[in-house]
Coordinates of C-alpha atoms and ligand atoms in Angstrom, one line a residue:
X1 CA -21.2 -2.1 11.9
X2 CA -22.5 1.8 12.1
X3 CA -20.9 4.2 10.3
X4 CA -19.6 7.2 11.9
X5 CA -20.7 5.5 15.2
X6 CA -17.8 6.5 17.6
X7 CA -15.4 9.6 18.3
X8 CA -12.2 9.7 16.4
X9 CA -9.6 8.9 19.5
X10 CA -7.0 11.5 20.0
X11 CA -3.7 10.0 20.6
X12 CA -2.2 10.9 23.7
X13 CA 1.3 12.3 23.5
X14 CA 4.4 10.1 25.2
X15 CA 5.7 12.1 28.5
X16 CA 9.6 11.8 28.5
X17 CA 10.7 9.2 31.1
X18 CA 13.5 11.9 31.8
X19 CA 15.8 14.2 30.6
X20 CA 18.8 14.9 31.6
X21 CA 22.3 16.7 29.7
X22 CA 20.2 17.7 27.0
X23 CA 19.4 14.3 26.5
X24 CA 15.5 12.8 26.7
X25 CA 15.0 9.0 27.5
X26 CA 11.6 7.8 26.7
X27 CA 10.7 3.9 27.3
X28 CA 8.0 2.4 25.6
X29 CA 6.8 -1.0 26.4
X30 CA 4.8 -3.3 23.9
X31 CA 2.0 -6.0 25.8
X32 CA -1.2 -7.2 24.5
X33 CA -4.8 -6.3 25.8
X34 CA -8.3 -5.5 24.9
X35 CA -9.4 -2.6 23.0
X36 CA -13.0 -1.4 21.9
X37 CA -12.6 -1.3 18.1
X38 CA -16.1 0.0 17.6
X39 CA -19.6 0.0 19.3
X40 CA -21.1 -2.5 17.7
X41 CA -18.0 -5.0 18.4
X42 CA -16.9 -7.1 21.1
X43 CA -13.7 -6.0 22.8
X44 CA -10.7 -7.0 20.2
X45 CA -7.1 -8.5 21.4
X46 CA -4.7 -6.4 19.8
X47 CA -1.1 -5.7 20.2
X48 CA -0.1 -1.8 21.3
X49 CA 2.4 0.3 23.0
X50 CA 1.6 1.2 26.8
X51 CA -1.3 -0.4 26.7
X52 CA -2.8 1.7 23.6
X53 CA -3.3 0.9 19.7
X54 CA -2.1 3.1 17.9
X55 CA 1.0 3.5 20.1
X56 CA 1.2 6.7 22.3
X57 CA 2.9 9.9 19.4
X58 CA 6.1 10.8 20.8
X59 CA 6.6 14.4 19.7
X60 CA 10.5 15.6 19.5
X61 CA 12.2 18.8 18.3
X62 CA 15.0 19.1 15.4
X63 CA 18.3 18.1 16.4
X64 CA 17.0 16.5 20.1
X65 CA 19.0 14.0 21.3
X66 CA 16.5 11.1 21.9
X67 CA 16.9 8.2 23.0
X68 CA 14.2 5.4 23.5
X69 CA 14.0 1.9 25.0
X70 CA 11.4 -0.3 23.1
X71 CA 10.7 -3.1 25.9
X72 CA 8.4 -6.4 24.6
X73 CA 6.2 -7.5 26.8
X74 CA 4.5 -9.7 24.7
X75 CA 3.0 -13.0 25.1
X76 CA 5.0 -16.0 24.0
X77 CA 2.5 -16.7 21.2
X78 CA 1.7 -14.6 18.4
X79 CA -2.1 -13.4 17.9
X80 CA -2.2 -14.1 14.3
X81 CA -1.1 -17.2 11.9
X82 CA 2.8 -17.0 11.8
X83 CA 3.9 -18.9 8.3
X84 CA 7.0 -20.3 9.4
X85 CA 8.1 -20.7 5.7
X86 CA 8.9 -17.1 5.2
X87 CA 12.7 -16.0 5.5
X88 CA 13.4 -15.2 9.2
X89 CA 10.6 -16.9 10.6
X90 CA 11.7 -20.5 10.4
X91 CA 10.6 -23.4 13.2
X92 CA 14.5 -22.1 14.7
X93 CA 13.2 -18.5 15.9
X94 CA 10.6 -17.4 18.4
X95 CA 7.5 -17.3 17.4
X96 CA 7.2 -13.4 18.8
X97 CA 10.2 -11.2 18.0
X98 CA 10.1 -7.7 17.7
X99 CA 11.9 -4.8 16.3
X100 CA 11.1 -0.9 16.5
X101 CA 11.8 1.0 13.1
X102 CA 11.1 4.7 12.7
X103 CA 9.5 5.4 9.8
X104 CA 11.2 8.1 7.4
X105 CA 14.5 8.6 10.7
X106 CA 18.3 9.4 9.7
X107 CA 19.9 7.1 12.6
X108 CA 22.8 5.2 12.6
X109 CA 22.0 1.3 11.6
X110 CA 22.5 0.5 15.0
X111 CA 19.2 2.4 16.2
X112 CA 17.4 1.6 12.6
X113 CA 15.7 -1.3 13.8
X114 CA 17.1 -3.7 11.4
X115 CA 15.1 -6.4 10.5
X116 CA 17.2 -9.0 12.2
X117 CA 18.3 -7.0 15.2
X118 CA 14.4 -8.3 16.7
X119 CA 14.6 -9.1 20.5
X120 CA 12.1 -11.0 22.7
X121 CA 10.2 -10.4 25.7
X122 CA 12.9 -8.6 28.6
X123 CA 15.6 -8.8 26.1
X124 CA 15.3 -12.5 26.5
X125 CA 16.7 -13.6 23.1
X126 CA 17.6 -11.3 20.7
X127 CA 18.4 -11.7 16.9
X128 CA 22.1 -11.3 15.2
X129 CA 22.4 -8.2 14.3
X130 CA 23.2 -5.2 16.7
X131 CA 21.1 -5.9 19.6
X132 CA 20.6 -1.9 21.1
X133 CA 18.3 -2.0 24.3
X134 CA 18.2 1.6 24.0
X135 CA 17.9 3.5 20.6
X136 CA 19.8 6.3 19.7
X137 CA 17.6 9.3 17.6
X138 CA 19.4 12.4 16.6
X139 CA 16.8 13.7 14.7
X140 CA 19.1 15.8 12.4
X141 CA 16.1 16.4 9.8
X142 CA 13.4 19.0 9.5
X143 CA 9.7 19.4 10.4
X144 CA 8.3 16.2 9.3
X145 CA 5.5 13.2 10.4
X146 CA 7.4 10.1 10.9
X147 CA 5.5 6.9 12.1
X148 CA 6.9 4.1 14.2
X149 CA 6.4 0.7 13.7
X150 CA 7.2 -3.3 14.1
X151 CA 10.3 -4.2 11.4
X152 CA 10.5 -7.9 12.5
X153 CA 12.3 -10.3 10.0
X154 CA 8.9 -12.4 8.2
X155 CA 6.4 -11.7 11.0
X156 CA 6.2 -7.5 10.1
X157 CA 3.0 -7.5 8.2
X158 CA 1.3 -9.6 11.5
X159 CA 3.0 -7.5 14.1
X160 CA 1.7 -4.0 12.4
X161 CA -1.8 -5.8 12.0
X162 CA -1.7 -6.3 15.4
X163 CA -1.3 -2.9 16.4
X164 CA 2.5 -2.0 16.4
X165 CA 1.9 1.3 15.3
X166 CA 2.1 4.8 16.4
X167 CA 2.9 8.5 15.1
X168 CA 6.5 10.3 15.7
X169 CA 6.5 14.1 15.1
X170 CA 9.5 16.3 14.5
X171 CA 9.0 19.8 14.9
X172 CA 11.4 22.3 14.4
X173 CA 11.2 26.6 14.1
X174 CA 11.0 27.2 10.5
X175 CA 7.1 24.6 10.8
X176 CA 6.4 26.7 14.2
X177 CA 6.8 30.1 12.3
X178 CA 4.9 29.7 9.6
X179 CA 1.1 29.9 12.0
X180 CA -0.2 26.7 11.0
X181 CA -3.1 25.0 13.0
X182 CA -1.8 23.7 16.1
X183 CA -2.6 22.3 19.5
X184 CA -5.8 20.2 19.3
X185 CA -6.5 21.9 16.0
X186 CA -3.6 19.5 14.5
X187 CA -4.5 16.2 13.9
X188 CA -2.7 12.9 13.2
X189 CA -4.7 10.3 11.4
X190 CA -3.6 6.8 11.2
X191 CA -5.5 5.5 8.5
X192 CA -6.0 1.1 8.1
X193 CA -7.5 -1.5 6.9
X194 CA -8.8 -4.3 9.4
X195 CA -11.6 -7.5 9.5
X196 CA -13.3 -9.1 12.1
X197 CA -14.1 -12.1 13.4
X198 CA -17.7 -12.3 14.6
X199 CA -16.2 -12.5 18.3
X200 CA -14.4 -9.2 18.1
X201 CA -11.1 -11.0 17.2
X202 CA -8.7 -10.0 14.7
X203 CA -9.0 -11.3 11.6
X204 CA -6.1 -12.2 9.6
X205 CA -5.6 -15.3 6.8
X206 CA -3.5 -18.1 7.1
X207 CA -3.9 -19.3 4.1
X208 CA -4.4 -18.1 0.3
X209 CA -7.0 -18.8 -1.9
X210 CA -7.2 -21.3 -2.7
X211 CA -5.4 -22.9 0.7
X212 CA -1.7 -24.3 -0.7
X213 CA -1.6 -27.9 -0.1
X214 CA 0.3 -29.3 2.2
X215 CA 1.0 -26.0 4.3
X216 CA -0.8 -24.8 7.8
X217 CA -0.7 -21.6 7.5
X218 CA 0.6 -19.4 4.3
X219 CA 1.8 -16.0 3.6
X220 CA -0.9 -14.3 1.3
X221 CA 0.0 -12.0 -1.6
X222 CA -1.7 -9.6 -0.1
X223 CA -4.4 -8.5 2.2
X224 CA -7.2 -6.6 2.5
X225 CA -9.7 -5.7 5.2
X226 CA -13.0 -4.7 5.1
X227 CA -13.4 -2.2 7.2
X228 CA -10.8 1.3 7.1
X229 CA -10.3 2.5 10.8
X230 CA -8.3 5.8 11.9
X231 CA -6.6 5.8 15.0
X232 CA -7.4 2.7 16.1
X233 CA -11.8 3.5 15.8
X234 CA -13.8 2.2 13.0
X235 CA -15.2 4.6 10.7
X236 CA -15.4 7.3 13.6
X237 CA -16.5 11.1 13.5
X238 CA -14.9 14.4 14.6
X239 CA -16.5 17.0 15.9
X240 CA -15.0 20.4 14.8
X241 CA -14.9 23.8 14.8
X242 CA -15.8 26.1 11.6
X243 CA -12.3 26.7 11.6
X244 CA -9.3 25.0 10.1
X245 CA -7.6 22.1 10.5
X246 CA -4.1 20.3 10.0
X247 CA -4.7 16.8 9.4
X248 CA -1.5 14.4 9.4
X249 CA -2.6 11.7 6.8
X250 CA -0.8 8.8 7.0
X251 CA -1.3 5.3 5.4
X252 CA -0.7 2.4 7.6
X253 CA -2.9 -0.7 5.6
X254 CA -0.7 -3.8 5.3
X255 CA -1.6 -3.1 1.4
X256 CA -4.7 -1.1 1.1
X257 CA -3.6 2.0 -1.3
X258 CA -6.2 5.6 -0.8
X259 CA -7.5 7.9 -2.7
X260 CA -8.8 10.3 -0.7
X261 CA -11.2 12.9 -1.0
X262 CA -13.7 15.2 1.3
X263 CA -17.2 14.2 -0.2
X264 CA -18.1 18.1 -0.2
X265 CA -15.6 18.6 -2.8
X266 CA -13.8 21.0 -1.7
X267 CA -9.8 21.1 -1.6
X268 CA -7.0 20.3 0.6
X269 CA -4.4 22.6 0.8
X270 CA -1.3 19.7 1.0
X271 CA 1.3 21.4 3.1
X272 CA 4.0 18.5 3.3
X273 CA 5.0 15.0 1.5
X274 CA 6.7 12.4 3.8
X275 CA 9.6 14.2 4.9
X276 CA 9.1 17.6 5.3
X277 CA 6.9 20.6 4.5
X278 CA 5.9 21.5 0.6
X279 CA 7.6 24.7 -1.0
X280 CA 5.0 26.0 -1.3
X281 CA 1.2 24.6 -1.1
X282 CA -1.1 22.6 -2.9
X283 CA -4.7 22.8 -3.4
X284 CA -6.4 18.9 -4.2
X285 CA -9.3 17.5 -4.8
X286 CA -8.0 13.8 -4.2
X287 CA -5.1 12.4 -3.6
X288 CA -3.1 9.2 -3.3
X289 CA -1.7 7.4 -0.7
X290 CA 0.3 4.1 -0.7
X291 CA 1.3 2.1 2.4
X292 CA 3.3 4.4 4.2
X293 CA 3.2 7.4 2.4
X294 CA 2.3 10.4 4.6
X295 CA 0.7 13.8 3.4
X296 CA 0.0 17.0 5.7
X297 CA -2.7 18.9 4.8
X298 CA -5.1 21.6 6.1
X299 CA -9.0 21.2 5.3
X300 CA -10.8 24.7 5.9
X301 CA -14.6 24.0 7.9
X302 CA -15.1 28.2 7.8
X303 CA -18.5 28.9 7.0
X304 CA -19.5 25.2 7.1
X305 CA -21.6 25.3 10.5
X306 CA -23.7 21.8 10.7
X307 CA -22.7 20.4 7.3
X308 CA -21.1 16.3 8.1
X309 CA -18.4 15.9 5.3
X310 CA -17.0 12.3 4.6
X311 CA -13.3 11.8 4.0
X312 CA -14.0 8.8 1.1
X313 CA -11.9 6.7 -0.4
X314 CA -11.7 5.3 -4.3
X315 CA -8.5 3.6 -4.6
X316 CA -8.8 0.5 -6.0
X317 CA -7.7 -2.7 -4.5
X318 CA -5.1 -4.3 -5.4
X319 CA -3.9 -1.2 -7.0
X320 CA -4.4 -0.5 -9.8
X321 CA -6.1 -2.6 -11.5
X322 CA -8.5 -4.3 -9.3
X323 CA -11.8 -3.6 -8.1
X324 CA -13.4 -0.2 -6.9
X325 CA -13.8 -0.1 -3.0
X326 CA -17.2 -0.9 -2.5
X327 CA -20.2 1.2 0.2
X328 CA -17.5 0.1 3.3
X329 CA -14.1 0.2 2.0
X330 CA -15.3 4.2 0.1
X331 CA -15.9 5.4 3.8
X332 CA -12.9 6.2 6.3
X333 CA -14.4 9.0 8.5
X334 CA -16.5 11.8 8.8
X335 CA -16.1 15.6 10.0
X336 CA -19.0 17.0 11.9
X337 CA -19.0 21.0 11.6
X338 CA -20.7 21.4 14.8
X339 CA -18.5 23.1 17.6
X340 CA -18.7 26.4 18.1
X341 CA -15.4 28.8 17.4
X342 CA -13.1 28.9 20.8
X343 CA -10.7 31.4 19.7
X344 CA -10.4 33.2 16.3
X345 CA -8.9 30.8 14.2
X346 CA -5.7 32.9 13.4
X347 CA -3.8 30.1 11.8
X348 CA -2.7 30.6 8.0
X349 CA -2.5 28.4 5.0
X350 CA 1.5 30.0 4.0
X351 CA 2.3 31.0 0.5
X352 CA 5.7 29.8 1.3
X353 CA 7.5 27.2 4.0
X354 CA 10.5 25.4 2.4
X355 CA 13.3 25.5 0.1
X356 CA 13.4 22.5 -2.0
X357 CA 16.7 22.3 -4.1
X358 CA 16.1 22.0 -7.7
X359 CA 16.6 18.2 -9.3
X360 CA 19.6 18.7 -11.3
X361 CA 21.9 15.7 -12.4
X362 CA 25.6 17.1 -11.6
X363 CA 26.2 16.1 -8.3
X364 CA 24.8 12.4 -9.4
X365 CA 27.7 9.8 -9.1
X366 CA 26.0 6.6 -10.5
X367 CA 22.9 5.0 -11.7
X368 CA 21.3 1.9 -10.4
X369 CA 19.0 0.1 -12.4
X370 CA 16.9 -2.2 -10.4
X371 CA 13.7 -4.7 -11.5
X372 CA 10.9 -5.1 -9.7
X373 CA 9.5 -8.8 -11.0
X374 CA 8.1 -12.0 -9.7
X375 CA 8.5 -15.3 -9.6
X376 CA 6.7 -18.2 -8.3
X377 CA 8.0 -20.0 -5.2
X378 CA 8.2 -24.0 -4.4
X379 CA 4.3 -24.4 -2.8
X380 CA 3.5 -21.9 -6.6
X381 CA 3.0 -18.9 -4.6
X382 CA 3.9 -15.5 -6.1
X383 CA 7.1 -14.3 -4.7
X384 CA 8.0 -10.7 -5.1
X385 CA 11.9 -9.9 -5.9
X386 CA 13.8 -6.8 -6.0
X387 CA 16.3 -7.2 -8.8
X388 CA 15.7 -10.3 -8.6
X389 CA 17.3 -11.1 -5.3
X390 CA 16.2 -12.4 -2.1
X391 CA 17.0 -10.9 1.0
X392 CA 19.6 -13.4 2.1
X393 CA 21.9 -12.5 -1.4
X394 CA 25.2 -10.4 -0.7
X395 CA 24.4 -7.0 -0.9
X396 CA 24.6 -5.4 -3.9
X397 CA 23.7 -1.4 -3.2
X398 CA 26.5 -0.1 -1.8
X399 CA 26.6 4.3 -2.0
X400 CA 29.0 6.1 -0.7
X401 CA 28.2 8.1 2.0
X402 CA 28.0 12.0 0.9
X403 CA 27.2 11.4 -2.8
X404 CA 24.3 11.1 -4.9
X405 CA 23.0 8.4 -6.8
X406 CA 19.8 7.9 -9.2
X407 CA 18.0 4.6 -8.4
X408 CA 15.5 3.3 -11.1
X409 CA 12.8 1.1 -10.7
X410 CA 12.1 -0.9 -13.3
X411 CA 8.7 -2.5 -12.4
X412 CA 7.9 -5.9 -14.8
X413 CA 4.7 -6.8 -12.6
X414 CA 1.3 -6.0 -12.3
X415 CA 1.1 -4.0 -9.5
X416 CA 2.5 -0.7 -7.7
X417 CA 5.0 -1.4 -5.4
X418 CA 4.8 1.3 -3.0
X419 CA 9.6 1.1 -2.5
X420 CA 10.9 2.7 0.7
X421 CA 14.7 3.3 1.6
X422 CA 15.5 3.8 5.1
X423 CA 17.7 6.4 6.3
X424 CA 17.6 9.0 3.6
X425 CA 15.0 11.1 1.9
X426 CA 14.8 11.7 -1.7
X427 CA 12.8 13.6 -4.4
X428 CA 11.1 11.8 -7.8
X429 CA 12.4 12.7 -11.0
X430 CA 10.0 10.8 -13.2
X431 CA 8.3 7.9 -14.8
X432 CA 8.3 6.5 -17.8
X433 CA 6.6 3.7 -19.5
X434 CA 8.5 1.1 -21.1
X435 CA 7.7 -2.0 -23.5
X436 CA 7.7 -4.7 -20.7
X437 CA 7.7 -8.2 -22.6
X438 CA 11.0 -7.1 -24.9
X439 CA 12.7 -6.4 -21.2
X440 CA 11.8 -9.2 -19.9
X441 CA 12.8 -11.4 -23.5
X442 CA 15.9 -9.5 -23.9
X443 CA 16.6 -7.4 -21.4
X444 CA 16.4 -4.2 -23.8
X445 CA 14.8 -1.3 -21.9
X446 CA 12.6 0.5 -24.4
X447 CA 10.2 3.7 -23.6
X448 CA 6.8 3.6 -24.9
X449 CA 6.1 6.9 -23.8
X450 CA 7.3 10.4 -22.4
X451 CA 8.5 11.0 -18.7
X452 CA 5.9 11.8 -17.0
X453 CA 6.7 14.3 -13.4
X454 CA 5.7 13.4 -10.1
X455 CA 2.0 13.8 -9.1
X456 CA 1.6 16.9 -7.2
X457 CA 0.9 15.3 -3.7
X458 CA 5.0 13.8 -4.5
X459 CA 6.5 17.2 -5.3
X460 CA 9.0 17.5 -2.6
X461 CA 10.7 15.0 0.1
X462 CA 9.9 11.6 0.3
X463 CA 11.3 8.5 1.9
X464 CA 8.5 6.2 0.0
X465 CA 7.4 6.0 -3.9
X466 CA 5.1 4.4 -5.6
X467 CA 6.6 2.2 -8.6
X468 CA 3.7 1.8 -11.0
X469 CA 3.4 -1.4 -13.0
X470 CA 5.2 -1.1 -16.8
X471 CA 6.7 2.1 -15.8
X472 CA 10.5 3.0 -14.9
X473 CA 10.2 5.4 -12.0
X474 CA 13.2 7.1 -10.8
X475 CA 14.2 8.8 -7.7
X476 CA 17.3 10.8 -6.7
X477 CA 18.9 10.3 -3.1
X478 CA 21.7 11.8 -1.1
X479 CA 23.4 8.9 1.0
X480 CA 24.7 9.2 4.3
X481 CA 25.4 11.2 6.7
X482 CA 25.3 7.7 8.2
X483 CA 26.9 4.7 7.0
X484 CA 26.3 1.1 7.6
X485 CA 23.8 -1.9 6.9
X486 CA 20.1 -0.5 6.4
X487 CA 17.5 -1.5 4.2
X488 CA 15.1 -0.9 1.3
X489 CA 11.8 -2.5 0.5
X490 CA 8.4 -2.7 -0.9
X491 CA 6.0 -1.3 1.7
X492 CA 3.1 -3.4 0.8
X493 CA 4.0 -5.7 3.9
X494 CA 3.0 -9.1 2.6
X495 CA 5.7 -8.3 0.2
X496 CA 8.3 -6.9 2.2
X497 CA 7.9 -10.1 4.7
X498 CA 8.3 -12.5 1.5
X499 CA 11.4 -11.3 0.3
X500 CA 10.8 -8.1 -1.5
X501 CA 13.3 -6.7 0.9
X502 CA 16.9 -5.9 0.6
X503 CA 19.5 -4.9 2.8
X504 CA 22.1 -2.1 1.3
X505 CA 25.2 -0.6 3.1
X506 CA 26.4 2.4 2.9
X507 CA 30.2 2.9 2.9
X508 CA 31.8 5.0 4.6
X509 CA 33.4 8.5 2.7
X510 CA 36.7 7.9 4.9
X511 CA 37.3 4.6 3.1
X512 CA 38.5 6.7 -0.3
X513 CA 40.2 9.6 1.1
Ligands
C2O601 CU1 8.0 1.8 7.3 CU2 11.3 -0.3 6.6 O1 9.7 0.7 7.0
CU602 CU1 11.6 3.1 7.1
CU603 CU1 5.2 -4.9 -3.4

């Protein structure tokens, strides 16, 4: 396939169904259908919302009372190699189950898309958990670039391959003050991993390598594709203007970590983490992205008229230890400076657009120590834990709604597990690497090394952090205002379908008054 053969597609925005009270209903409907991938490939089956992968980005405003209905209009058959030995994905469930989550949302558990709350097609079955047919989104958070995708018990990682997928963008009057690109000049990027078939088709493994005897189809340890695609394209171009640019970066590979970087050199002026805008900005070269993780930034074209710049990638995969991408996996799009200026660009890169609190640890209640590890499963697979636990244990991370706790992650394996907790945002303190063979032998955490502070491109509110292998990383959260059943996970999605996924529940205040 060409490189930089097709137009970067720009995502339609999701018209309301209705409003009404102050209230706006949208409806969106998943089905299945054919898509043109790139120009050089057949059309490809692949799974969307209204007809369109990514998914339609649904735009809302701080403190809007949302409220959506996810339909499924999906076939009876899944598009890619269910393995029906994975934890909520047993012969006893439908083979196609789906559950909307919003990525980085403060909702009540009932509109959380909890992995077991799935539903099939029309609401025909629907899982044990609070069955909703229409979500509740109060959007009680700032500025921010949320994402929205699939959360179905075991069958996630296939469901988001598919397509399940799509942008969700709070705005709010502190973001629209501050004269930042806007309109067409602010661009959401949604930035994966796929491989093909020779037909056009999808392809996805079913089994690992080498194939576990006695078994159809297996879960992998993890996958990557060979081609990166944004917005659905691969490896397309965009035409702009010698002006600036917001670009919405967000990571939605299955496990594919980035390390991006404009192959002119010159910076990117990061304006916001995963949950909100930066205090102030940051000028980078390069920076990372794991699955899930979202950075805002704006890329300057002045005075570039005609130059074609490259957004590359050199993030190693796995991550990150293992190889260097090579000449296909290093290229995820390209900016042609070719338009001429509209308007004058009067957009600004602030010197200041958000008070972050300063970590301190009196407010912090309790500690959680938690282990990232592996062990090896009944067919030898590798079988990712949290803690040690598998999603079907009791729960055993129970805040209190309205205090603070410190959660550390205390990662024994070999790779960075990128850990996400739903429902609140939090800030990194630190990491710290610790001698990982006397934990393991006697359970005696000892440092090897200083704390190290977030990278810059983590320096403010996040709902997603990379755990680094031999390294305790710790993060600092503020539960609630919700309480109820929600859950955290590793975001690599081969991992969070095979049990490196736990549920929490977070009490309610009222319970110790
Ligand atoms: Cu992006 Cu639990 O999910
Ligand atoms: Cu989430
Ligand atoms: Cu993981």
């Amino acid at each position: 396939m060409r490189k930089f053969a097709d137009p970067l597609p720009v995502l339609p925005v999701k018209k309301p169904w209705f409003k009404e009270d102050g209230k706006t209903y949208y409806h969106l409907t998943m089905n299945q259908f054919k898509q043109r991938l790139h120009s050089d490939l057949p059309d490809t089956t692949v799974w969307g919302y209204d007809g369109m992968y990514p998914g339609p980005t649904v735009k809302v405003h701080t403190n809007e009372q949302v409220y959506v209905k996810w339909n499924n209009c999906l076939p009876d058959t899944h598009l890619l190699p269910v393995d029906q030995t994975v934890h909520g994905a047993y012969p006893d469930v439908p083979e196609v189950r789906t559950v909307t989550h919003i990525h980085g949302a403060c909702v009540r558990p009932e509109s959380d898309g909890y992995p077991e709350a799935w539903f099939t097609k029309n609401f025909d079955r629907t899982g044990p958990y609070f069955t909703r047919k229409m979500y509740h989104y109060e959007n009680c958070q700032q500025a921010s670039t949320l994402w929205y995708h699939d959360h179905a018990l075991g069958i996630t990682r296939l469901n988001v391959y598919a397509g399940l997928a799509g942008f969700y963008l709070i705005s709010d009057e502190n973001e629209k003050a501050l004269h930042l690109p806007e309109g067409e000049f602010d661009i959401p990027l949604l930035i994966q991993d796929r491989s093909f078939n020779a037909d056009g088709s999808l392809y996805y493994p079913s089994q690992t390598d080498p194939p576990v005897p006695g078994l159809e189809t297996s879960i992998v340890a993890m996958f990557f594709g060979d081609t990166i695609l944004v917005n659905g394209k691969v490896w397309p171009y965009l035409e702009v203007e010698p002006r600036r640019y917001r670009l919405r970066l967000l990571n939605g590979s299955n496990s594919r970590f980035y390390m991006l970087f404009l192959d002119s050199g010159q910076q990117m002026f990061q304006i916001a983490t995963d949950s909100g805008l930066r205090a102030v900005p940051a000028a980078l070269k390069q920076m990372t992205l794991a699955p899930a993780e979202r950075a805002e930034v704006i890329v300057d074209f002045t005075n570039m008229n005609g130059r074609e710049i490259v957004l590359k990638n050199a993030a190693p995969a796995p991550y990150p230890d293992g190889p260097k991408p090579d000449q296909d996996t290093a290229a995820v799009m390209q900016f042609r400076v070719k338009k001429r200026i509209t308007r004058i660009d009067t957009s600004r890169i602030p010197e200041v657009m958000n008070h972050i609190p300063p970590l301190s640890f009196k407010d912090v209640t309790r500690v959680r120590k938690l282990t990232l590890n592996s062990v090896t499963d009944q067919f030898g697979r590798d079988l990712m834990l949290l803690d040690n636990r598998t999603w079907d244990d009791p729960v055993t991370e129970n805040p209190v709604a309205g205090t603070t706790e410190i959660w550390t992650f205390i990662n024994v394996t070999m790779h960075t597990h990128p850990i996400h907790l739903h429902l609140v945002d939090f800030q990194i303190l630190d990491r710290q690497p610790f001698d990982v063979s006397r934990f393991t032998e006697k359970k005696e955490l000892r440092f090897t090394g200083s704390p190290r502070h977030p990278d810059t491109e983590e320096e403010g509110w996040k709902d997603t952090v990379r755990a680094d292998p031999g390294e305790v990383t710790r993060i600092k959260a503020r539960f609630g205002p919700f309480s109820g059943l929600y859950v955290w996970h590793c975001h690599i999605l081969e991992h969070e379908d095979y049990e490196m996924m736990r549920p929490f529940y977070v009490l309610s205040s009222q319970t110790f008054l």
